[in-house]
CSV table of C-alpha atoms and ligand atoms in Angstrom, one decimal:
chain,number,residue,atom,x,y,z
N,3,MET,CA,91.5,-159.7,76.1
N,4,ALA,CA,90.1,-161.4,79.6
N,5,LYS,CA,87.8,-159.3,82.6
N,6,ASP,CA,90.9,-159.3,85.1
N,7,ASP,CA,93.5,-158.1,82.3
N,8,LYS,CA,91.9,-154.7,82.4
N,9,VAL,CA,93.7,-151.9,83.3
N,10,LEU,CA,92.5,-149.6,86.0
N,11,ILE,CA,93.5,-146.1,85.5
N,12,PHE,CA,93.5,-144.6,89.1
N,13,ASP,CA,94.1,-140.3,88.3
N,14,THR,CA,95.8,-138.4,91.7
N,15,THR,CA,96.7,-135.7,89.2
N,16,LEU,CA,94.4,-133.3,91.7
N,17,ARG,CA,96.2,-134.7,95.0
N,18,ASP,CA,99.7,-135.9,94.1
N,19,GLY,CA,99.8,-133.6,91.0
N,20,GLU,CA,99.2,-130.4,93.2
N,21,GLN,CA,101.2,-131.1,95.1
N,22,ALA,CA,104.0,-130.5,92.6
N,23,PRO,CA,105.4,-127.2,94.2
N,24,GLY,CA,104.1,-124.5,92.5
N,25,ALA,CA,101.1,-126.1,91.2
N,26,SER,CA,98.4,-125.0,93.5
N,27,MET,CA,94.6,-124.8,91.6
N,28,ASN,CA,91.6,-123.8,92.4
N,29,SER,CA,88.9,-125.3,92.6
N,30,LYS,CA,86.6,-123.7,89.4
N,31,GLU,CA,90.2,-125.6,87.7
N,32,LYS,CA,90.2,-128.9,89.9
N,33,LEU,CA,86.1,-129.7,89.1
N,34,GLU,CA,87.1,-129.2,85.0
N,35,ILE,CA,89.8,-131.3,85.2
N,36,ALA,CA,87.9,-133.7,87.3
N,37,LEU,CA,85.0,-133.7,84.3
N,38,ALA,CA,88.2,-133.9,81.9
N,39,LEU,CA,89.4,-136.6,83.9
N,40,GLU,CA,85.7,-138.4,83.4
N,41,ARG,CA,85.5,-137.9,79.2
N,42,LEU,CA,88.5,-138.9,79.3
N,43,GLY,CA,87.5,-142.9,81.0
N,44,VAL,CA,89.4,-142.3,84.3
N,45,ASP,CA,88.2,-145.5,86.6
N,46,ILE,CA,89.1,-143.6,90.3
N,47,ILE,CA,89.6,-140.0,90.8
N,48,GLU,CA,91.6,-138.7,93.8
N,49,ALA,CA,89.6,-135.8,93.9
N,50,GLY,CA,91.8,-134.1,97.2
N,51,PHE,CA,92.9,-134.8,100.1
N,52,PRO,CA,90.0,-133.2,102.7
N,53,VAL,CA,91.4,-132.7,105.6
N,54,VAL,CA,93.7,-130.1,104.6
N,55,SER,CA,91.9,-127.6,104.2
N,56,LYS,CA,88.2,-126.3,103.8
N,57,GLY,CA,88.9,-125.1,100.8
N,58,ASP,CA,90.5,-129.0,99.7
N,59,PHE,CA,86.7,-130.3,101.5
N,60,ASP,CA,85.2,-128.2,99.6
N,61,SER,CA,87.0,-128.7,96.2
N,62,VAL,CA,86.4,-132.2,97.0
N,63,LYS,CA,82.8,-132.7,97.6
N,64,ASN,CA,82.5,-130.1,94.7
N,65,VAL,CA,84.0,-133.3,92.3
N,66,ALA,CA,82.2,-135.5,94.3
N,67,LYS,CA,78.8,-133.5,93.5
N,68,HIS,CA,79.2,-133.1,89.5
N,69,ILE,CA,81.2,-136.6,88.2
N,70,LYS,CA,78.9,-139.9,87.5
N,71,SER,CA,81.1,-142.0,85.6
N,72,SER,CA,84.2,-142.1,87.4
N,73,MET,CA,85.1,-143.4,91.2
N,74,ILE,CA,85.9,-140.6,93.8
N,75,CYS,CA,88.7,-141.0,96.4
N,76,GLY,CA,89.5,-139.3,99.1
N,77,LEU,CA,93.4,-139.2,100.3
N,78,ALA,CA,93.5,-139.7,104.9
N,79,ARG,CA,96.1,-140.4,107.0
N,80,SER,CA,95.4,-143.2,109.8
N,81,LEU,CA,93.2,-141.2,111.7
N,82,LYS,CA,89.8,-141.3,112.5
N,83,LYS,CA,90.2,-136.9,112.4
N,84,ASP,CA,91.2,-137.6,108.1
N,85,ILE,CA,89.0,-140.3,107.7
N,86,ASP,CA,86.2,-138.9,108.9
N,87,ALA,CA,86.5,-135.5,106.8
N,88,ALA,CA,88.0,-138.1,103.2
N,89,ALA,CA,84.1,-139.8,104.5
N,90,ASP,CA,81.8,-136.7,104.3
N,91,ALA,CA,83.9,-135.8,101.7
N,92,VAL,CA,82.8,-137.5,99.0
N,93,LYS,CA,79.8,-139.2,100.7
N,94,GLY,CA,77.5,-137.3,97.6
N,95,ALA,CA,79.6,-139.2,94.8
N,96,LYS,CA,78.0,-141.9,93.1
N,97,ARG,CA,81.0,-143.8,93.8
N,98,PRO,CA,82.9,-143.7,96.7
N,99,ARG,CA,86.6,-144.4,98.2
N,100,ILE,CA,88.4,-143.4,100.6
N,101,HIS,CA,92.4,-144.0,100.2
N,102,VAL,CA,93.9,-144.8,103.5
N,103,PHE,CA,97.3,-144.6,104.0
N,104,LEU,CA,100.4,-145.4,106.7
N,105,ALA,CA,103.9,-146.1,106.4
N,106,THR,CA,105.5,-149.1,107.2
N,107,SER,CA,109.6,-148.5,106.4
N,108,LYS,CA,112.1,-148.9,109.6
N,109,ILE,CA,113.2,-145.7,108.2
N,110,HIS,CA,109.1,-144.0,108.9
N,111,LEU,CA,109.2,-146.4,111.8
N,112,GLU,CA,111.9,-144.9,113.8
N,113,HIS,CA,111.9,-141.3,112.5
N,114,LYS,CA,109.0,-140.5,112.5
N,115,PHE,CA,106.3,-142.4,114.4
N,116,LYS,CA,109.1,-143.3,116.5
N,117,LYS,CA,107.0,-146.8,116.8
N,118,LYS,CA,107.5,-150.1,116.9
N,119,PRO,CA,105.8,-152.6,113.7
N,120,GLU,CA,103.1,-153.9,116.0
N,121,GLU,CA,102.0,-150.6,116.9
N,122,ILE,CA,101.6,-148.9,113.1
N,123,LEU,CA,100.2,-152.5,112.4
N,124,GLN,CA,97.1,-152.6,114.2
N,125,ILE,CA,96.7,-148.4,113.7
N,126,ALA,CA,96.7,-149.6,110.4
N,127,VAL,CA,93.9,-152.5,110.8
N,128,ASP,CA,92.1,-149.9,113.0
N,129,ALA,CA,92.0,-146.8,110.5
N,130,VAL,CA,90.9,-148.9,108.0
N,131,LYS,CA,88.1,-151.1,110.2
N,132,TYR,CA,86.8,-147.5,110.9
N,133,ALA,CA,87.1,-146.7,107.0
N,134,ARG,CA,84.8,-149.5,105.8
N,135,GLY,CA,82.3,-148.1,108.9
N,136,LYS,CA,81.7,-145.5,106.5
N,137,ILE,CA,82.5,-146.1,103.4
N,138,ASP,CA,82.1,-150.5,101.3
N,139,ASN,CA,85.2,-149.5,99.0
N,140,ILE,CA,88.7,-149.2,101.3
N,141,GLU,CA,92.0,-148.7,99.4
N,142,PHE,CA,95.0,-149.0,101.7
N,143,SER,CA,98.8,-147.5,101.4
N,144,PRO,CA,101.6,-148.6,103.7
N,145,GLU,CA,103.8,-146.0,102.0
N,146,ASP,CA,107.5,-146.0,101.7
N,147,ALA,CA,106.5,-149.9,101.0
N,148,SER,CA,109.3,-150.3,98.5
N,149,ARG,CA,111.5,-149.4,101.1
N,150,SER,CA,109.8,-151.3,104.4
N,151,GLU,CA,110.9,-154.5,105.4
N,152,LYS,CA,108.8,-157.4,102.8
N,153,SER,CA,108.1,-159.5,106.0
N,154,PHE,CA,106.7,-156.9,108.1
N,155,LEU,CA,105.0,-155.7,104.7
N,156,TYR,CA,102.8,-159.3,104.3
N,157,LYS,CA,102.1,-158.6,107.6
N,158,VAL,CA,100.3,-154.7,107.3
N,159,LEU,CA,98.7,-155.9,103.9
N,160,GLU,CA,97.3,-159.6,104.7
N,161,ALA,CA,96.1,-157.6,108.5
N,162,VAL,CA,93.8,-154.8,106.1
N,163,ILE,CA,92.7,-157.1,103.9
N,164,LYS,CA,90.6,-158.8,106.5
N,165,ALA,CA,90.1,-156.0,107.8
N,166,GLY,CA,88.6,-154.5,104.9
N,167,ALA,CA,90.7,-152.9,102.3
N,168,THR,CA,88.9,-153.5,98.4
N,169,THR,CA,92.5,-152.1,97.0
N,170,VAL,CA,96.7,-152.5,98.3
N,171,ASN,CA,98.1,-149.6,97.1
N,172,ILE,CA,102.1,-150.4,97.0
N,173,PRO,CA,103.4,-146.8,96.4
N,174,ASP,CA,107.2,-146.4,95.9
N,175,THR,CA,107.2,-143.6,97.5
N,176,VAL,CA,110.5,-141.6,97.3
N,177,GLY,CA,111.2,-143.4,93.7
N,178,TYR,CA,113.8,-145.6,95.2
N,179,ALA,CA,112.9,-148.5,92.9
N,180,THR,CA,114.3,-150.3,89.7
N,181,PRO,CA,111.7,-152.1,87.3
N,182,LEU,CA,113.2,-155.6,88.3
N,183,GLU,CA,113.2,-155.0,91.9
N,184,TYR,CA,109.0,-153.6,91.8
N,185,GLY,CA,107.8,-155.7,90.0
N,186,GLN,CA,109.8,-158.8,92.1
N,187,LEU,CA,108.1,-156.9,95.2
N,188,ILE,CA,104.6,-157.1,93.1
N,189,VAL,CA,105.1,-161.2,92.7
N,190,ASP,CA,106.6,-161.8,96.8
N,191,ILE,CA,103.3,-159.9,97.4
N,192,LYS,CA,101.4,-162.4,95.4
N,193,ASN,CA,103.1,-165.2,97.0
N,194,ASN,CA,103.7,-164.6,100.1
N,195,VAL,CA,100.1,-162.9,101.6
N,196,PRO,CA,97.7,-165.5,101.3
N,197,ASN,CA,94.4,-162.8,101.4
N,198,ILE,CA,95.9,-161.3,98.2
N,199,SER,CA,93.7,-162.6,95.6
N,200,LYS,CA,90.7,-160.6,97.7
N,201,ALA,CA,92.1,-157.2,97.4
N,202,ILE,CA,92.9,-155.5,94.3
N,203,ILE,CA,96.1,-154.8,93.5
N,204,SER,CA,97.7,-151.1,92.8
N,205,THR,CA,100.8,-149.3,91.9
N,206,HIS,CA,102.0,-145.6,93.1
N,207,CYS,CA,105.7,-144.6,91.2
N,208,HIS,CA,107.1,-141.0,91.7
N,209,ASP,CA,109.6,-140.4,89.3
N,210,ASP,CA,113.0,-139.4,91.2
N,211,LEU,CA,115.3,-141.3,89.4
N,212,GLY,CA,113.0,-140.7,86.3
N,213,LEU,CA,111.7,-144.7,86.5
N,214,ALA,CA,108.2,-144.0,87.4
N,215,VAL,CA,106.6,-145.7,84.4
N,216,ALA,CA,108.4,-148.6,83.6
N,217,ASN,CA,108.1,-149.7,87.3
N,218,SER,CA,104.2,-149.1,86.7
N,219,LEU,CA,104.4,-151.1,84.1
N,220,ALA,CA,106.9,-153.8,86.0
N,221,ALA,CA,104.3,-153.9,88.3
N,222,VAL,CA,101.7,-154.0,85.2
N,223,ARG,CA,103.7,-156.7,84.1
N,224,ASN,CA,103.7,-158.9,87.0
N,225,GLY,CA,99.5,-158.3,88.3
N,226,ALA,CA,99.1,-155.7,89.0
N,227,ARG,CA,95.7,-154.0,88.0
N,228,GLN,CA,95.3,-150.4,88.9
N,229,VAL,CA,98.0,-147.9,88.2
N,230,GLU,CA,98.3,-144.5,90.1
N,231,CYS,CA,99.3,-141.6,87.8
N,232,THR,CA,98.7,-138.3,87.0
N,233,ILE,CA,97.8,-136.2,83.8
N,234,ASN,CA,101.9,-135.1,82.4
N,235,GLY,CA,103.1,-137.1,85.3
N,236,ILE,CA,103.0,-134.3,88.4
N,237,GLY,CA,103.6,-134.6,91.1
N,238,GLU,CA,106.5,-134.1,94.8
N,239,ARG,CA,109.1,-133.6,93.0
N,240,ALA,CA,110.1,-135.4,90.0
N,241,GLY,CA,106.3,-136.0,90.3
N,242,ASN,CA,104.6,-139.1,89.2
N,243,ALA,CA,103.9,-141.5,86.9
N,244,SER,CA,102.7,-140.0,82.9
N,245,MET,CA,99.3,-141.7,83.0
N,246,GLU,CA,99.6,-140.5,78.9
N,247,GLU,CA,102.8,-142.6,78.5
N,248,ILE,CA,101.0,-145.5,80.6
N,249,VAL,CA,97.8,-145.6,79.0
N,250,MET,CA,99.8,-145.5,75.8
N,251,ALA,CA,102.2,-147.8,76.3
N,252,LEU,CA,99.9,-150.4,76.9
N,253,LYS,CA,98.0,-150.1,74.3
N,254,THR,CA,100.9,-150.1,71.6
N,255,ARG,CA,102.5,-153.1,73.7
N,256,SER,CA,99.5,-154.4,74.3
N,257,ASP,CA,100.9,-157.4,72.4
N,258,PHE,CA,103.6,-158.0,75.3
N,259,PHE,CA,101.2,-156.8,78.1
N,260,GLY,CA,98.0,-158.4,77.5
N,261,CYS,CA,96.4,-155.3,79.0
N,262,SER,CA,93.5,-153.1,78.5
N,263,THR,CA,92.8,-150.0,79.8
N,264,GLY,CA,89.4,-148.0,79.5
N,265,ILE,CA,90.6,-144.3,78.6
N,266,VAL,CA,90.0,-142.7,75.7
N,267,THR,CA,92.9,-142.1,73.7
N,268,LYS,CA,91.8,-138.9,71.9
N,269,GLU,CA,91.0,-137.4,74.7
N,270,ILE,CA,94.5,-137.1,76.4
N,271,TYR,CA,95.8,-133.9,74.4
N,272,ARG,CA,93.7,-132.2,75.6
N,273,THR,CA,93.4,-133.1,79.4
N,274,SER,CA,97.5,-132.5,78.5
N,275,LYS,CA,96.6,-129.0,78.0
N,276,MET,CA,94.1,-127.8,79.7
N,277,VAL,CA,96.1,-129.6,83.3
N,278,SER,CA,99.1,-127.3,82.0
N,279,LYS,CA,97.4,-124.0,81.6
N,280,ALA,CA,95.6,-124.8,85.0
N,281,THR,CA,98.7,-125.4,87.1
N,282,GLY,CA,101.7,-123.7,84.9
N,283,PHE,CA,103.3,-125.9,83.9
N,284,VAL,CA,105.0,-126.5,80.2
N,285,VAL,CA,104.7,-129.4,78.3
N,286,PRO,CA,108.8,-129.8,77.3
N,287,PRO,CA,108.7,-130.5,73.9
N,288,ASN,CA,110.8,-133.6,73.8
N,289,LYS,CA,108.7,-135.1,76.2
N,290,ALA,CA,106.6,-137.9,75.5
N,291,ILE,CA,102.9,-138.3,73.5
N,292,VAL,CA,101.5,-135.1,74.9
N,293,GLY,CA,105.2,-133.4,73.8
N,294,ALA,CA,105.3,-130.2,70.5
N,295,ASN,CA,107.8,-132.6,69.3
N,296,ALA,CA,106.5,-136.1,70.0
N,297,PHE,CA,104.8,-137.1,66.8
N,298,ARG,CA,106.9,-134.7,64.5
N,299,HIS,CA,109.6,-135.4,61.9
N,300,GLU,CA,112.6,-133.6,61.4
N,301,SER,CA,114.8,-135.5,59.2
N,302,GLY,CA,114.7,-136.2,55.8
N,303,ILE,CA,114.7,-140.0,55.7
N,304,HIS,CA,112.1,-140.0,58.2
N,305,GLN,CA,109.9,-137.9,56.4
N,306,ASP,CA,109.7,-140.0,53.4
N,307,GLY,CA,109.6,-143.5,55.2
N,308,ILE,CA,106.8,-141.9,57.2
N,309,LEU,CA,105.2,-140.7,53.1
N,310,LYS,CA,105.7,-143.5,51.8
N,311,GLU,CA,104.3,-146.0,54.9
N,312,ARG,CA,103.7,-144.1,58.1
N,313,THR,CA,104.3,-146.9,60.6
N,314,THR,CA,108.0,-146.7,59.3
N,315,TYR,CA,108.8,-144.4,62.1
N,316,GLU,CA,105.2,-143.9,63.7
N,317,ILE,CA,104.4,-146.5,66.2
N,318,MET,CA,101.2,-144.8,67.2
N,319,SER,CA,99.3,-142.3,65.4
N,320,PRO,CA,98.9,-138.6,66.6
N,321,GLU,CA,95.1,-138.8,65.8
N,322,ASP,CA,94.6,-141.4,68.4
N,323,VAL,CA,95.6,-139.1,71.3
N,324,GLY,CA,94.5,-136.6,69.7
N,325,VAL,CA,96.9,-134.7,69.1
N,326,PRO,CA,95.3,-131.9,65.8
N,327,ALA,CA,96.5,-133.6,62.6
N,328,HIS,CA,99.6,-133.3,60.7
N,329,GLY,CA,99.5,-129.5,59.0
N,330,GLY,CA,96.3,-129.4,61.0
N,331,LEU,CA,95.5,-125.9,58.8
N,332,VAL,CA,92.0,-125.4,59.2
N,333,LEU,CA,90.7,-121.7,58.6
N,334,GLY,CA,91.9,-118.8,56.3
N,335,LYS,CA,91.2,-115.5,55.9
N,336,HIS,CA,88.0,-116.6,53.2
N,337,SER,CA,86.0,-119.2,55.8
N,338,GLY,CA,83.5,-117.5,56.8
N,339,ARG,CA,81.4,-117.9,60.5
N,340,HIS,CA,80.0,-121.1,60.2
N,341,ALA,CA,83.2,-122.7,58.8
N,342,PHE,CA,84.4,-121.3,62.0
N,343,LYS,CA,81.7,-122.8,64.6
N,344,ASP,CA,81.9,-126.1,62.7
N,345,ARG,CA,85.5,-126.4,63.7
N,346,LEU,CA,85.3,-125.2,67.4
N,347,LYS,CA,82.3,-127.7,68.0
N,348,ALA,CA,85.1,-131.2,65.8
N,349,LEU,CA,87.5,-129.5,68.9
N,350,GLY,CA,84.8,-130.2,71.2
N,351,ILE,CA,84.5,-126.4,72.3
N,352,ASP,CA,81.1,-125.2,73.1
N,353,VAL,CA,81.4,-122.1,72.4
N,354,PHE,CA,77.8,-119.3,73.8
N,355,ASP,CA,76.4,-116.8,70.9
N,356,ALA,CA,78.2,-113.7,72.4
N,357,GLN,CA,81.7,-115.4,72.7
N,358,ILE,CA,81.1,-116.7,69.2
N,359,ASP,CA,81.5,-113.3,67.6
N,360,ILE,CA,84.0,-112.0,69.3
N,361,ALA,CA,86.1,-115.3,68.9
N,362,PHE,CA,85.3,-114.6,65.0
N,363,GLU,CA,86.2,-111.2,64.6
N,364,ARG,CA,89.9,-112.2,66.6
N,365,PHE,CA,89.9,-114.6,64.2
N,366,LYS,CA,89.3,-113.0,60.9
N,367,ASN,CA,91.8,-110.2,62.2
N,368,LEU,CA,94.3,-113.4,63.2
N,369,ALA,CA,94.1,-114.9,60.0
N,370,ASP,CA,95.0,-111.0,58.2
N,371,LYS,CA,97.8,-111.3,60.1
N,372,LYS,CA,98.3,-115.1,60.3
N,373,LYS,CA,98.6,-116.9,56.4
N,374,GLN,CA,97.7,-120.5,58.3
N,375,VAL,CA,95.6,-120.1,60.7
N,376,PHE,CA,95.8,-123.6,63.1
N,377,ASP,CA,93.5,-125.4,65.1
N,378,GLU,CA,95.9,-124.9,68.1
N,379,ASP,CA,95.1,-120.7,67.0
N,380,LEU,CA,91.6,-121.5,67.8
N,381,VAL,CA,91.8,-123.2,70.9
N,382,ALA,CA,93.5,-120.5,72.5
N,383,ILE,CA,91.9,-117.6,71.3
N,384,VAL,CA,88.5,-118.9,71.7
N,385,SER,CA,90.4,-119.4,75.6
N,386,ASP,CA,91.6,-116.0,75.5
N,387,GLU,CA,88.4,-114.6,74.5
N,388,SER,CA,86.3,-117.2,76.5
N,389,LYS,CA,88.1,-115.8,79.6
N,390,ALA,CA,88.0,-112.2,79.2
N,391,PHE,CA,84.2,-112.6,78.7
N,392,HIS,CA,84.3,-113.2,82.6
N,393,GLN,CA,86.6,-110.6,84.1
N,394,THR,CA,86.1,-107.3,85.7
N,395,TRP,CA,88.5,-105.6,83.7
N,396,ILE,CA,89.6,-106.4,79.9
N,397,LEU,CA,92.2,-104.8,78.0
N,398,LYS,CA,91.3,-101.8,75.5
N,399,GLU,CA,94.2,-100.7,74.1
N,400,LEU,CA,97.6,-101.1,75.1
N,401,LEU,CA,100.5,-98.1,73.1
N,402,VAL,CA,104.1,-99.8,73.5
N,403,THR,CA,107.2,-97.4,73.0
N,404,SER,CA,110.5,-99.1,73.2
N,405,GLY,CA,113.6,-100.0,71.9
N,406,THR,CA,117.5,-99.6,72.3
N,407,ASN,CA,118.0,-96.1,73.3
N,408,VAL,CA,115.0,-95.3,74.6
N,409,ALA,CA,112.6,-95.4,77.8
N,410,PRO,CA,110.2,-97.6,76.9
N,411,GLN,CA,107.3,-96.4,77.2
N,412,VAL,CA,103.7,-97.5,76.9
N,413,LYS,CA,99.8,-96.4,77.2
N,414,ILE,CA,97.0,-98.9,78.1
N,415,VAL,CA,93.4,-98.5,78.3
N,416,LEU,CA,91.4,-100.5,80.4
N,417,GLU,CA,87.8,-101.1,80.3
N,418,SER,CA,85.4,-102.2,83.4
N,419,LYS,CA,81.5,-102.1,83.8
N,420,ASP,CA,81.6,-100.1,80.3
N,421,LYS,CA,83.8,-97.5,81.7
N,422,SER,CA,87.5,-96.6,80.9
N,423,PHE,CA,90.3,-96.3,82.1
N,424,SER,CA,94.4,-94.9,81.0
N,425,LYS,CA,97.5,-94.8,82.3
N,426,GLU,CA,100.5,-93.6,80.9
N,427,SER,CA,103.9,-96.4,82.9
N,428,SER,CA,107.2,-96.4,82.2
N,429,GLY,CA,109.9,-99.7,83.0
N,430,ASP,CA,112.6,-101.8,82.5
N,431,GLY,CA,111.4,-103.1,80.0
N,432,PRO,CA,108.1,-102.9,78.2
N,433,VAL,CA,106.4,-105.9,80.1
N,434,ASP,CA,108.1,-104.4,83.6
N,435,ALA,CA,105.5,-100.9,82.2
N,436,CYS,CA,102.9,-103.0,80.9
N,437,TYR,CA,103.0,-104.3,84.4
N,438,LYS,CA,102.8,-100.8,86.0
N,439,ALA,CA,100.4,-99.5,84.1
N,440,ILE,CA,97.8,-102.0,85.2
N,441,GLU,CA,98.4,-102.3,88.6
N,442,ALA,CA,97.9,-99.1,88.5
N,443,VAL,CA,94.5,-98.6,87.3
N,444,THR,CA,93.6,-101.9,88.7
N,445,LYS,CA,94.5,-100.5,91.8
N,446,CYS,CA,95.8,-104.3,92.6
N,447,LYS,CA,99.1,-104.4,94.6
N,448,ALA,CA,100.7,-108.0,92.6
N,449,LYS,CA,103.9,-109.8,92.8
N,450,LEU,CA,105.1,-111.3,89.4
N,451,LEU,CA,106.3,-114.6,90.5
N,452,GLU,CA,106.9,-116.2,86.9
N,453,TYR,CA,106.7,-115.5,84.0
N,454,GLY,CA,106.9,-117.6,80.6
N,455,ILE,CA,105.5,-117.9,76.6
N,456,GLN,CA,105.4,-120.3,74.7
N,457,SER,CA,104.9,-120.2,71.0
N,458,VAL,CA,101.4,-122.2,70.1
N,459,THR,CA,101.9,-123.1,66.3
N,460,GLN,CA,105.0,-122.5,64.4
N,461,GLY,CA,106.1,-119.4,62.0
N,462,LYS,CA,107.4,-116.4,63.4
N,463,ASP,CA,103.8,-115.5,62.9
N,464,ALA,CA,103.0,-118.0,65.4
N,465,LEU,CA,100.4,-116.6,68.8
N,466,GLY,CA,102.7,-116.6,71.7
N,467,GLU,CA,100.7,-118.0,74.8
N,468,VAL,CA,101.4,-116.2,78.0
N,469,THR,CA,101.5,-117.4,80.8
N,470,VAL,CA,102.5,-116.2,84.8
N,471,LYS,CA,102.4,-116.6,88.0
N,472,VAL,CA,101.7,-114.1,89.8
N,473,SER,CA,101.3,-113.5,94.0
N,474,VAL,CA,98.1,-111.4,94.8
N,475,ASP,CA,97.7,-110.8,98.6
N,476,GLY,CA,99.7,-113.9,99.8
N,477,LYS,CA,97.4,-115.8,97.8
N,478,ASN,CA,99.4,-117.0,93.9
N,479,VAL,CA,97.4,-116.9,90.8
N,480,ILE,CA,97.8,-118.3,87.4
N,481,GLY,CA,97.0,-116.1,84.1
N,482,HIS,CA,97.5,-116.5,80.7
N,483,GLY,CA,96.6,-114.5,77.1
N,484,ALA,CA,97.4,-115.1,73.4
N,485,SER,CA,98.4,-112.8,70.8
N,486,THR,CA,100.7,-112.1,68.4
N,487,ASP,CA,102.7,-109.3,70.0
N,488,ILE,CA,103.7,-110.5,72.9
N,489,ILE,CA,104.4,-107.8,75.1
N,490,GLU,CA,99.5,-108.4,74.1
N,491,ALA,CA,100.1,-111.7,75.7
N,492,SER,CA,102.2,-110.2,78.0
N,493,ALA,CA,99.7,-107.8,79.1
N,494,LYS,CA,96.8,-109.6,78.5
N,495,ALA,CA,98.0,-113.2,81.4
N,496,TYR,CA,98.9,-110.7,83.6
N,497,LEU,CA,95.2,-109.0,83.8
N,498,ASN,CA,93.9,-112.6,83.7
N,499,ALA,CA,96.0,-113.2,86.7
N,500,ILE,CA,94.5,-110.1,88.6
N,501,ASN,CA,91.3,-110.4,87.1
N,502,LYS,CA,90.9,-114.3,89.0
N,503,ALA,CA,92.3,-113.2,92.0
N,504,ILE,CA,89.8,-110.0,92.7
N,505,VAL,CA,87.1,-112.9,92.2
M,6,KIV,O1,103.8,-141.0,97.7
M,6,KIV,C1,102.8,-141.3,98.0
M,6,KIV,O2,103.9,-142.8,98.7
M,6,KIV,C2,101.4,-141.5,98.8
M,6,KIV,C3,100.6,-142.6,99.3
M,6,KIV,C4,99.8,-141.1,100.2
M,6,KIV,C5,100.5,-143.1,98.5
M,6,KIV,O3,101.1,-140.7,97.7
M,7,ZN,ZN1,102.9,-139.9,95.5
């Protein structure tokens, strides 16, 4: 493929993705995700909106310091203070970028800014010039571009490119466009903006009508060479274009698009899981590429076809996106420590020695309860144990009495700094009783906002993974816990959230 057929992947999970209601992530989680995005081969990481808060600023700075190969971008409105903050936050990056935006649609001009088009044009040009005075790599977004008057949009794009913008992004901010229209908009921009060859055209599509991926691909087909997207498609309202869908569509249908990306697709599944965990947003089972059912074949006819020749019903292989191989059976109760360690290594999980002992013991207990231990089980127990390793409070014992005509009662033993604390409690149900006991021991006033449970693999003996969102002192934190006993998993998740809040 020719050099200019490379499509740059601009990931905005840490910025637009975090704008999804309830998806806020802490600085540590953001750095872990940024490192995963780098492993994934993302070209540009939009790490945040630095002017918004000190937390955002510090987190962008932290990502900029640690990421070596991906470019790091900070978002800014067309205001000096925003641009100053973005420039300061990304300046430690090997390859920094500032992304400046300003709305250009009539609706925004009249209702948001109460300004005339000429004034907006001047503000955009001044902002790009100011940003360019700080950093060479500047992206400009005319917000709500898809609803802007085309003649005005062309004027703005020509002027900002002249002022120094190296990428021009065309946001479908409210997810209003359709693929034919949006593709045509890219063609029209190429034909009507005289200096367009001096900049890369980028897409940024929202999913309000479920068309974000289709619109982005229509833009690529018509000449856009940067796609803005997020892992699992998370983002403002209905979300952004989903990265895994864009990348796999370009790869699987390279015959149609004639383009490639630099994404290491085998890292997709792992990164999707990580983002789901950090945000507490569960991936629906039918989600393309990363959903639990994306590569499962239920119908007998399909299964028969797959056994005869995989390509009868599979257009991509699960291994290509890092989904654990079919069956995924890895270890049983006779497997030794060596095999356990080797398997973790193959899954790309680094566990230091002190943790291995605990994780191995946990695996043996699980293998006793469960006939088959899958890769997903290993990932769940190791992440559970590595959480426990750094926690102030650890669950040591849990005794639950509950039934149809019995008031739920629990006895819980927690450990902190080698001391044990126990508490008995009743509640509206066993989970409520557990949470009351945990609050009493930790002396933490927490409020449960959301509770969700998912099985890690299939079958009645599967590990249950509980995710909770808890508010502690006005701060929302996400907690996870896994166990074959769902009450224990619930207790661990709550404790994990409280531990995070304490930190
Ligand atoms: O949706 C949008 O328009 C944005 C811009 C800031 C690019 O997120
Ligand atoms: Zn957006």
